[in-house]
Amino acid sequence: ARMSPFALRSKSRQVCDNCKAKYCEKGNNKGWACPYGLNVGELKENTDCGLCFECLRSCTFANVAVYKRPFASERGAKDYAEAWGIVAIFTLAIVYSILYQGHWPVIRDYVNILDKKNWDLFGIYIVVLWSLALVIIPGMFYLLSMLAVRLSGIGTSVKEVFLKSTGSLLPLGLMLWIAFVIPMLFANVTFIIQSFSDPFGWGWDFFGTASIPWHQFIPEMVPWIQALLILSGLYLSLRNLKNSWVDRKLSSGQLALVTMPSGLTITIITVLMIFFFTN
């Protein structure tokens, strides 16, 4: 939702401030109450909004609108809980890619509990995964935030740097997930085309594609697509990391120093993941 090019917001904050009934949140005879318990006048990001559009009907002042905005334009994280969630998304994308698309079958053995009944190895995998997602990677970015505060000398808190740095991981994390899905999607394109002709498996052949032989869709292009996706994620993450400090009016030197530790780290991770997907 935070990466979405669409955002539901109020047209006028003053109208929302003067509204005492809060129909967008509590509902009325025109529309249901917000299932997420949100007040449109207080919305500043998409994190909690599911875009159900009930408030478009329930607002009696027609003060709710859907705005178009640049893709992946939300920056930072509002609190530690959101920051940890973003780090988990980022970490799991890397771990799953290595686990399921890597060249090391011994790693896959750790999760193959159906065939090998290796619950002991699966337990080790769970401990390692949770430690990475909840302790090691967040801890690494917290240490990088401490380094950024010391290098830049801008007099801000480590928490602020940490929230801005982890928030910038979301575009790269999203693109890593898409890169992870691409090989599986392209391997099943044939079955998707077959299902158009015979959606229920009843022997139909509407478009003459029900019996086409299986083939992987443009396999030679998969690494290129993955590399382009990850590079675009890096660009968006670095852009958001830079833009998250716009309101502080920092000098170019201070901006470079406060963003360098996290920016350099995610750049190195990006290069390693490109080598992983394209090797």
CSV table of N, CA and C in Angstrom, one decimal, residues 88-202:
chain,number,residue,atom,x,y,z
A,88,ALA,N,11.8,-6.9,8.2
A,88,ALA,CA,11.4,-8.3,8.0
A,88,ALA,C,11.0,-8.6,6.5
A,89,ILE,N,10.3,-7.8,5.9
A,89,ILE,CA,10.0,-7.9,4.5
A,89,ILE,C,11.2,-8.0,3.6
A,90,PHE,N,12.1,-7.1,3.9
A,90,PHE,CA,13.4,-7.0,3.2
A,90,PHE,C,14.2,-8.3,3.4
A,91,THR,N,14.3,-8.7,4.6
A,91,THR,CA,15.2,-9.9,5.0
A,91,THR,C,14.6,-11.2,4.4
A,92,LEU,N,13.3,-11.4,4.5
A,92,LEU,CA,12.6,-12.6,4.0
A,92,LEU,C,12.8,-12.7,2.5
A,93,ALA,N,12.7,-11.6,1.8
A,93,ALA,CA,12.9,-11.7,0.3
A,93,ALA,C,14.3,-12.2,0.0
A,94,ILE,N,15.3,-11.8,0.7
A,94,ILE,CA,16.6,-12.4,0.5
A,94,ILE,C,16.8,-13.8,0.9
A,95,VAL,N,16.3,-14.1,2.1
A,95,VAL,CA,16.4,-15.5,2.6
A,95,VAL,C,15.6,-16.5,1.7
A,96,TYR,N,14.4,-16.1,1.3
A,96,TYR,CA,13.6,-17.0,0.4
A,96,TYR,C,14.3,-17.2,-1.0
A,97,SER,N,14.8,-16.2,-1.5
A,97,SER,CA,15.5,-16.3,-2.8
A,97,SER,C,16.7,-17.2,-2.7
A,98,ILE,N,17.5,-17.1,-1.7
A,98,ILE,CA,18.6,-18.0,-1.5
A,98,ILE,C,18.2,-19.4,-1.2
A,99,LEU,N,17.1,-19.6,-0.4
A,99,LEU,CA,16.6,-20.9,0.0
A,99,LEU,C,16.1,-21.7,-1.2
A,100,TYR,N,15.2,-21.0,-2.0
A,100,TYR,CA,14.5,-21.7,-3.0
A,100,TYR,C,15.1,-21.6,-4.4
A,101,GLN,N,15.9,-20.6,-4.7
A,101,GLN,CA,16.5,-20.5,-6.0
A,101,GLN,C,18.0,-20.5,-6.0
A,102,GLY,N,18.6,-20.8,-4.9
A,102,GLY,CA,20.0,-20.9,-4.8
A,102,GLY,C,20.6,-22.2,-5.4
A,103,HIS,N,21.9,-22.3,-5.4
A,103,HIS,CA,22.5,-23.5,-6.0
A,103,HIS,C,22.9,-24.5,-4.9
A,104,TRP,N,22.4,-24.4,-3.7
A,104,TRP,CA,22.9,-25.2,-2.6
A,104,TRP,C,21.7,-26.1,-2.1
A,105,PRO,N,21.6,-27.3,-2.5
A,105,PRO,CA,20.5,-28.2,-2.1
A,105,PRO,C,20.6,-28.5,-0.6
A,106,VAL,N,21.8,-28.4,0.0
A,106,VAL,CA,21.9,-28.6,1.4
A,106,VAL,C,21.1,-27.6,2.2
A,107,ILE,N,21.0,-26.4,1.7
A,107,ILE,CA,20.2,-25.4,2.4
A,107,ILE,C,18.7,-25.7,2.3
A,108,ARG,N,18.2,-26.2,1.2
A,108,ARG,CA,16.8,-26.6,1.0
A,108,ARG,C,16.5,-27.8,1.9
A,109,ASP,N,17.5,-28.6,2.2
A,109,ASP,CA,17.2,-29.7,3.1
A,109,ASP,C,16.7,-29.3,4.5
A,110,TYR,N,17.0,-28.0,4.9
A,110,TYR,CA,16.6,-27.5,6.2
A,110,TYR,C,15.1,-27.3,6.3
A,111,VAL,N,14.4,-27.1,5.1
A,111,VAL,CA,13.0,-26.9,5.1
A,111,VAL,C,12.2,-28.1,4.5
A,112,ASN,N,12.9,-29.1,4.1
A,112,ASN,CA,12.2,-30.3,3.5
A,112,ASN,C,11.7,-31.2,4.5
A,113,ILE,N,10.7,-30.8,5.3
A,113,ILE,CA,10.2,-31.6,6.4
A,113,ILE,C,9.3,-32.7,5.9
A,114,LEU,N,8.7,-32.5,4.8
A,114,LEU,CA,7.7,-33.5,4.2
A,114,LEU,C,8.4,-34.8,3.8
A,115,ASP,N,9.5,-34.6,3.1
A,115,ASP,CA,10.2,-35.8,2.5
A,115,ASP,C,11.2,-36.4,3.5
A,116,LYS,N,11.9,-35.5,4.3
A,116,LYS,CA,13.0,-36.0,5.1
A,116,LYS,C,12.7,-36.0,6.6
A,117,LYS,N,11.6,-35.4,7.0
A,117,LYS,CA,11.2,-35.4,8.4
A,117,LYS,C,12.3,-34.9,9.3
A,118,ASN,N,13.0,-33.9,8.8
A,118,ASN,CA,14.2,-33.4,9.5
A,118,ASN,C,13.7,-32.1,10.3
A,119,TRP,N,13.0,-32.4,11.4
A,119,TRP,CA,12.4,-31.3,12.2
A,119,TRP,C,13.6,-30.6,12.9
A,120,ASP,N,14.7,-31.3,13.2
A,120,ASP,CA,15.8,-30.7,13.9
A,120,ASP,C,16.4,-29.6,13.0
A,121,LEU,N,16.6,-29.9,11.7
A,121,LEU,CA,17.1,-28.9,10.8
A,121,LEU,C,16.1,-27.7,10.6
A,122,PHE,N,14.9,-28.1,10.6
A,122,PHE,CA,13.8,-27.1,10.4
A,122,PHE,C,13.8,-26.1,11.6
A,123,GLY,N,14.0,-26.7,12.8
A,123,GLY,CA,14.1,-25.8,14.0
A,123,GLY,C,15.3,-24.9,13.9
A,124,ILE,N,16.4,-25.3,13.4
A,124,ILE,CA,17.6,-24.5,13.2
A,124,ILE,C,17.3,-23.4,12.2
A,125,TYR,N,16.6,-23.7,11.1
A,125,TYR,CA,16.2,-22.8,10.1
A,125,TYR,C,15.3,-21.7,10.7
A,126,ILE,N,14.3,-22.1,11.5
A,126,ILE,CA,13.4,-21.1,12.1
A,126,ILE,C,14.2,-20.1,13.0
A,127,VAL,N,15.1,-20.7,13.9
A,127,VAL,CA,15.9,-19.8,14.8
A,127,VAL,C,16.7,-18.8,14.0
A,128,VAL,N,17.4,-19.3,12.9
A,128,VAL,CA,18.2,-18.4,12.1
A,128,VAL,C,17.4,-17.4,11.4
A,129,LEU,N,16.3,-17.8,10.9
A,129,LEU,CA,15.4,-16.8,10.1
A,129,LEU,C,14.9,-15.8,11.1
A,130,TRP,N,14.3,-16.1,12.2
A,130,TRP,CA,13.8,-15.2,13.1
A,130,TRP,C,14.9,-14.3,13.7
A,131,SER,N,16.1,-14.8,13.9
A,131,SER,CA,17.2,-14.0,14.4
A,131,SER,C,17.6,-13.0,13.4
A,132,LEU,N,17.7,-13.4,12.1
A,132,LEU,CA,18.1,-12.5,11.1
A,132,LEU,C,17.0,-11.3,10.9
A,133,ALA,N,15.7,-11.7,10.9
A,133,ALA,CA,14.7,-10.7,10.6
A,133,ALA,C,14.4,-9.8,11.8
A,134,LEU,N,14.5,-10.3,13.0
A,134,LEU,CA,14.1,-9.6,14.1
A,134,LEU,C,15.2,-9.0,15.0
A,135,VAL,N,16.4,-9.5,14.8
A,135,VAL,CA,17.5,-9.1,15.7
A,135,VAL,C,18.7,-8.6,14.9
A,136,ILE,N,19.3,-9.5,14.0
A,136,ILE,CA,20.6,-9.2,13.4
A,136,ILE,C,20.5,-8.1,12.4
A,137,ILE,N,19.6,-8.2,11.4
A,137,ILE,CA,19.5,-7.1,10.4
A,137,ILE,C,19.0,-5.8,11.0
A,138,PRO,N,17.9,-5.8,11.8
A,138,PRO,CA,17.5,-4.5,12.5
A,138,PRO,C,18.7,-4.0,13.3
A,139,GLY,N,19.4,-4.8,14.0
A,139,GLY,CA,20.5,-4.4,14.8
A,139,GLY,C,21.6,-3.8,14.0
A,140,MET,N,21.8,-4.4,12.8
A,140,MET,CA,22.9,-3.8,11.9
A,140,MET,C,22.5,-2.4,11.5
A,141,PHE,N,21.2,-2.2,11.1
A,141,PHE,CA,20.8,-0.9,10.7
A,141,PHE,C,20.8,0.1,11.8
A,142,TYR,N,20.5,-0.4,13.0
A,142,TYR,CA,20.6,0.5,14.2
A,142,TYR,C,22.0,1.0,14.4
A,143,LEU,N,23.0,0.1,14.3
A,143,LEU,CA,24.4,0.4,14.4
A,143,LEU,C,24.8,1.4,13.3
A,144,LEU,N,24.3,1.2,12.1
A,144,LEU,CA,24.6,2.1,11.0
A,144,LEU,C,24.0,3.4,11.2
A,145,SER,N,22.9,3.5,11.9
A,145,SER,CA,22.2,4.8,12.2
A,145,SER,C,23.1,5.5,13.3
A,146,MET,N,23.6,4.8,14.3
A,146,MET,CA,24.5,5.4,15.2
A,146,MET,C,25.7,6.0,14.5
A,147,LEU,N,26.3,5.2,13.6
A,147,LEU,CA,27.4,5.7,12.8
A,147,LEU,C,27.1,6.9,12.0
A,148,ALA,N,25.9,7.0,11.4
A,148,ALA,CA,25.5,8.1,10.6
A,148,ALA,C,25.3,9.4,11.5
A,149,VAL,N,24.8,9.2,12.7
A,149,VAL,CA,24.7,10.4,13.6
A,149,VAL,C,26.1,10.9,14.0
A,150,ARG,N,27.0,10.0,14.2
A,150,ARG,CA,28.4,10.4,14.6
A,150,ARG,C,29.1,11.1,13.5
A,151,LEU,N,28.9,10.5,12.3
A,151,LEU,CA,29.6,11.1,11.1
A,151,LEU,C,29.1,12.4,10.7
A,152,SER,N,27.8,12.6,10.7
A,152,SER,CA,27.2,13.8,10.2
A,152,SER,C,27.2,14.9,11.2
A,153,GLY,N,27.1,14.6,12.5
A,153,GLY,CA,27.1,15.6,13.5
A,153,GLY,C,25.9,16.6,13.4
A,154,ILE,N,24.8,16.1,12.9
A,154,ILE,CA,23.6,17.0,12.7
A,154,ILE,C,22.8,17.2,13.9
A,155,GLY,N,23.1,16.5,15.0
A,155,GLY,CA,22.4,16.7,16.3
A,155,GLY,C,21.0,16.1,16.3
A,156,THR,N,20.8,15.0,15.6
A,156,THR,CA,19.5,14.3,15.6
A,156,THR,C,19.6,13.0,16.4
A,157,SER,N,18.5,12.4,16.6
A,157,SER,CA,18.5,11.1,17.4
A,157,SER,C,18.8,9.9,16.5
A,158,VAL,N,19.3,8.9,17.2
A,158,VAL,CA,19.6,7.7,16.4
A,158,VAL,C,18.2,7.1,16.0
A,159,LYS,N,17.2,7.3,16.7
A,159,LYS,CA,15.9,6.7,16.4
A,159,LYS,C,15.4,7.4,15.1
A,160,GLU,N,15.5,8.7,14.9
A,160,GLU,CA,15.1,9.3,13.7
A,160,GLU,C,15.8,8.8,12.5
A,161,VAL,N,17.2,8.6,12.6
A,161,VAL,CA,18.0,8.1,11.5
A,161,VAL,C,17.5,6.6,11.2
A,162,PHE,N,17.3,5.9,12.2
A,162,PHE,CA,16.9,4.5,12.1
A,162,PHE,C,15.6,4.3,11.3
A,163,LEU,N,14.6,5.1,11.7
A,163,LEU,CA,13.3,5.1,11.1
A,163,LEU,C,13.4,5.5,9.6
A,164,LYS,N,14.1,6.5,9.4
A,164,LYS,CA,14.3,7.0,8.0
A,164,LYS,C,15.0,5.9,7.1
A,165,SER,N,16.0,5.3,7.7
A,165,SER,CA,16.9,4.4,7.0
A,165,SER,C,16.1,3.1,6.7
A,166,THR,N,15.4,2.6,7.7
A,166,THR,CA,14.7,1.3,7.5
A,166,THR,C,13.5,1.5,6.5
A,167,GLY,N,12.9,2.7,6.6
A,167,GLY,CA,11.7,3.0,5.7
A,167,GLY,C,12.1,3.0,4.3
A,168,SER,N,13.4,3.4,4.0
A,168,SER,CA,13.9,3.4,2.6
A,168,SER,C,14.1,2.0,2.0
A,169,LEU,N,14.1,1.0,2.9
A,169,LEU,CA,14.3,-0.4,2.4
A,169,LEU,C,13.1,-0.9,1.7
A,170,LEU,N,11.9,-0.3,1.8
A,170,LEU,CA,10.7,-0.9,1.3
A,170,LEU,C,10.7,-1.1,-0.2
A,171,PRO,N,11.1,-0.1,-1.0
A,171,PRO,CA,11.1,-0.3,-2.5
A,171,PRO,C,12.0,-1.4,-2.9
A,172,LEU,N,13.2,-1.5,-2.3
A,172,LEU,CA,14.1,-2.5,-2.7
A,172,LEU,C,13.6,-3.9,-2.3
A,173,GLY,N,13.0,-3.9,-1.1
A,173,GLY,CA,12.4,-5.2,-0.6
A,173,GLY,C,11.3,-5.7,-1.5
A,174,LEU,N,10.4,-4.7,-2.0
A,174,LEU,CA,9.3,-5.1,-2.9
A,174,LEU,C,9.9,-5.7,-4.2
A,175,MET,N,10.9,-5.0,-4.8
A,175,MET,CA,11.5,-5.4,-6.0
A,175,MET,C,12.2,-6.8,-5.9
A,176,LEU,N,12.8,-7.0,-4.7
A,176,LEU,CA,13.4,-8.3,-4.5
A,176,LEU,C,12.4,-9.4,-4.4
A,177,TRP,N,11.2,-9.1,-3.9
A,177,TRP,CA,10.1,-10.1,-3.9
A,177,TRP,C,9.6,-10.4,-5.3
A,178,ILE,N,9.5,-9.3,-6.1
A,178,ILE,CA,9.1,-9.5,-7.5
A,178,ILE,C,10.1,-10.3,-8.3
A,179,ALA,N,11.4,-10.0,-8.0
A,179,ALA,CA,12.5,-10.8,-8.7
A,179,ALA,C,12.4,-12.2,-8.3
A,180,PHE,N,12.1,-12.5,-7.0
A,180,PHE,CA,12.0,-13.9,-6.6
A,180,PHE,C,10.8,-14.6,-7.3
A,181,VAL,N,9.7,-13.9,-7.5
A,181,VAL,CA,8.5,-14.6,-8.1
A,181,VAL,C,8.7,-14.8,-9.6
A,182,ILE,N,9.4,-14.0,-10.3
A,182,ILE,CA,9.5,-14.0,-11.8
A,182,ILE,C,9.8,-15.4,-12.3
A,183,PRO,N,10.8,-16.1,-11.8
A,183,PRO,CA,11.1,-17.5,-12.4
A,183,PRO,C,9.9,-18.4,-12.2
A,184,MET,N,9.3,-18.4,-11.1
A,184,MET,CA,8.1,-19.3,-10.9
A,184,MET,C,7.0,-18.9,-11.8
A,185,LEU,N,6.7,-17.6,-11.9
A,185,LEU,CA,5.7,-17.2,-12.8
A,185,LEU,C,5.9,-17.6,-14.3
A,186,PHE,N,7.1,-17.3,-14.7
A,186,PHE,CA,7.5,-17.6,-16.1
A,186,PHE,C,7.5,-19.1,-16.4
A,187,ALA,N,7.8,-19.9,-15.4
A,187,ALA,CA,7.7,-21.4,-15.6
A,187,ALA,C,6.3,-21.9,-15.7
A,188,ASN,N,5.3,-21.1,-15.3
A,188,ASN,CA,3.9,-21.6,-15.3
A,188,ASN,C,3.1,-20.8,-16.3
A,189,VAL,N,3.7,-20.0,-17.1
A,189,VAL,CA,2.9,-19.3,-18.1
A,189,VAL,C,2.2,-20.2,-19.1
A,190,THR,N,2.8,-21.3,-19.4
A,190,THR,CA,2.1,-22.3,-20.3
A,190,THR,C,0.8,-22.8,-19.7
A,191,PHE,N,0.8,-23.1,-18.4
A,191,PHE,CA,-0.4,-23.5,-17.7
A,191,PHE,C,-1.5,-22.5,-17.7
A,192,ILE,N,-1.1,-21.2,-17.6
A,192,ILE,CA,-2.0,-20.1,-17.6
A,192,ILE,C,-2.7,-20.0,-18.9
A,193,ILE,N,-1.9,-20.1,-20.0
A,193,ILE,CA,-2.4,-20.0,-21.4
A,193,ILE,C,-3.4,-21.2,-21.6
A,194,GLN,N,-3.0,-22.4,-21.1
A,194,GLN,CA,-3.9,-23.6,-21.3
A,194,GLN,C,-5.2,-23.4,-20.6
A,195,SER,N,-5.2,-22.7,-19.4
A,195,SER,CA,-6.4,-22.6,-18.6
A,195,SER,C,-7.4,-21.6,-19.3
A,196,PHE,N,-6.9,-20.7,-20.1
A,196,PHE,CA,-7.8,-19.8,-20.8
A,196,PHE,C,-8.7,-20.6,-21.7
A,197,SER,N,-8.2,-21.7,-22.4
A,197,SER,CA,-9.0,-22.5,-23.3
A,197,SER,C,-9.8,-23.5,-22.5
A,198,ASP,N,-9.3,-24.0,-21.4
A,198,ASP,CA,-10.0,-25.0,-20.7
A,198,ASP,C,-10.0,-24.7,-19.2
A,199,PRO,N,-10.7,-23.7,-18.7
A,199,PRO,CA,-10.6,-23.2,-17.3
A,199,PRO,C,-11.0,-24.2,-16.3
A,200,PHE,N,-11.9,-25.2,-16.6
A,200,PHE,CA,-12.4,-26.1,-15.6
A,200,PHE,C,-11.8,-27.5,-15.8
A,201,GLY,N,-10.9,-27.7,-16.8
A,201,GLY,CA,-10.4,-29.0,-17.0
A,201,GLY,C,-11.4,-30.0,-17.6
A,202,TRP,N,-12.4,-29.5,-18.3
A,202,TRP,CA,-13.5,-30.3,-18.8
A,202,TRP,C,-13.3,-30.7,-20.3
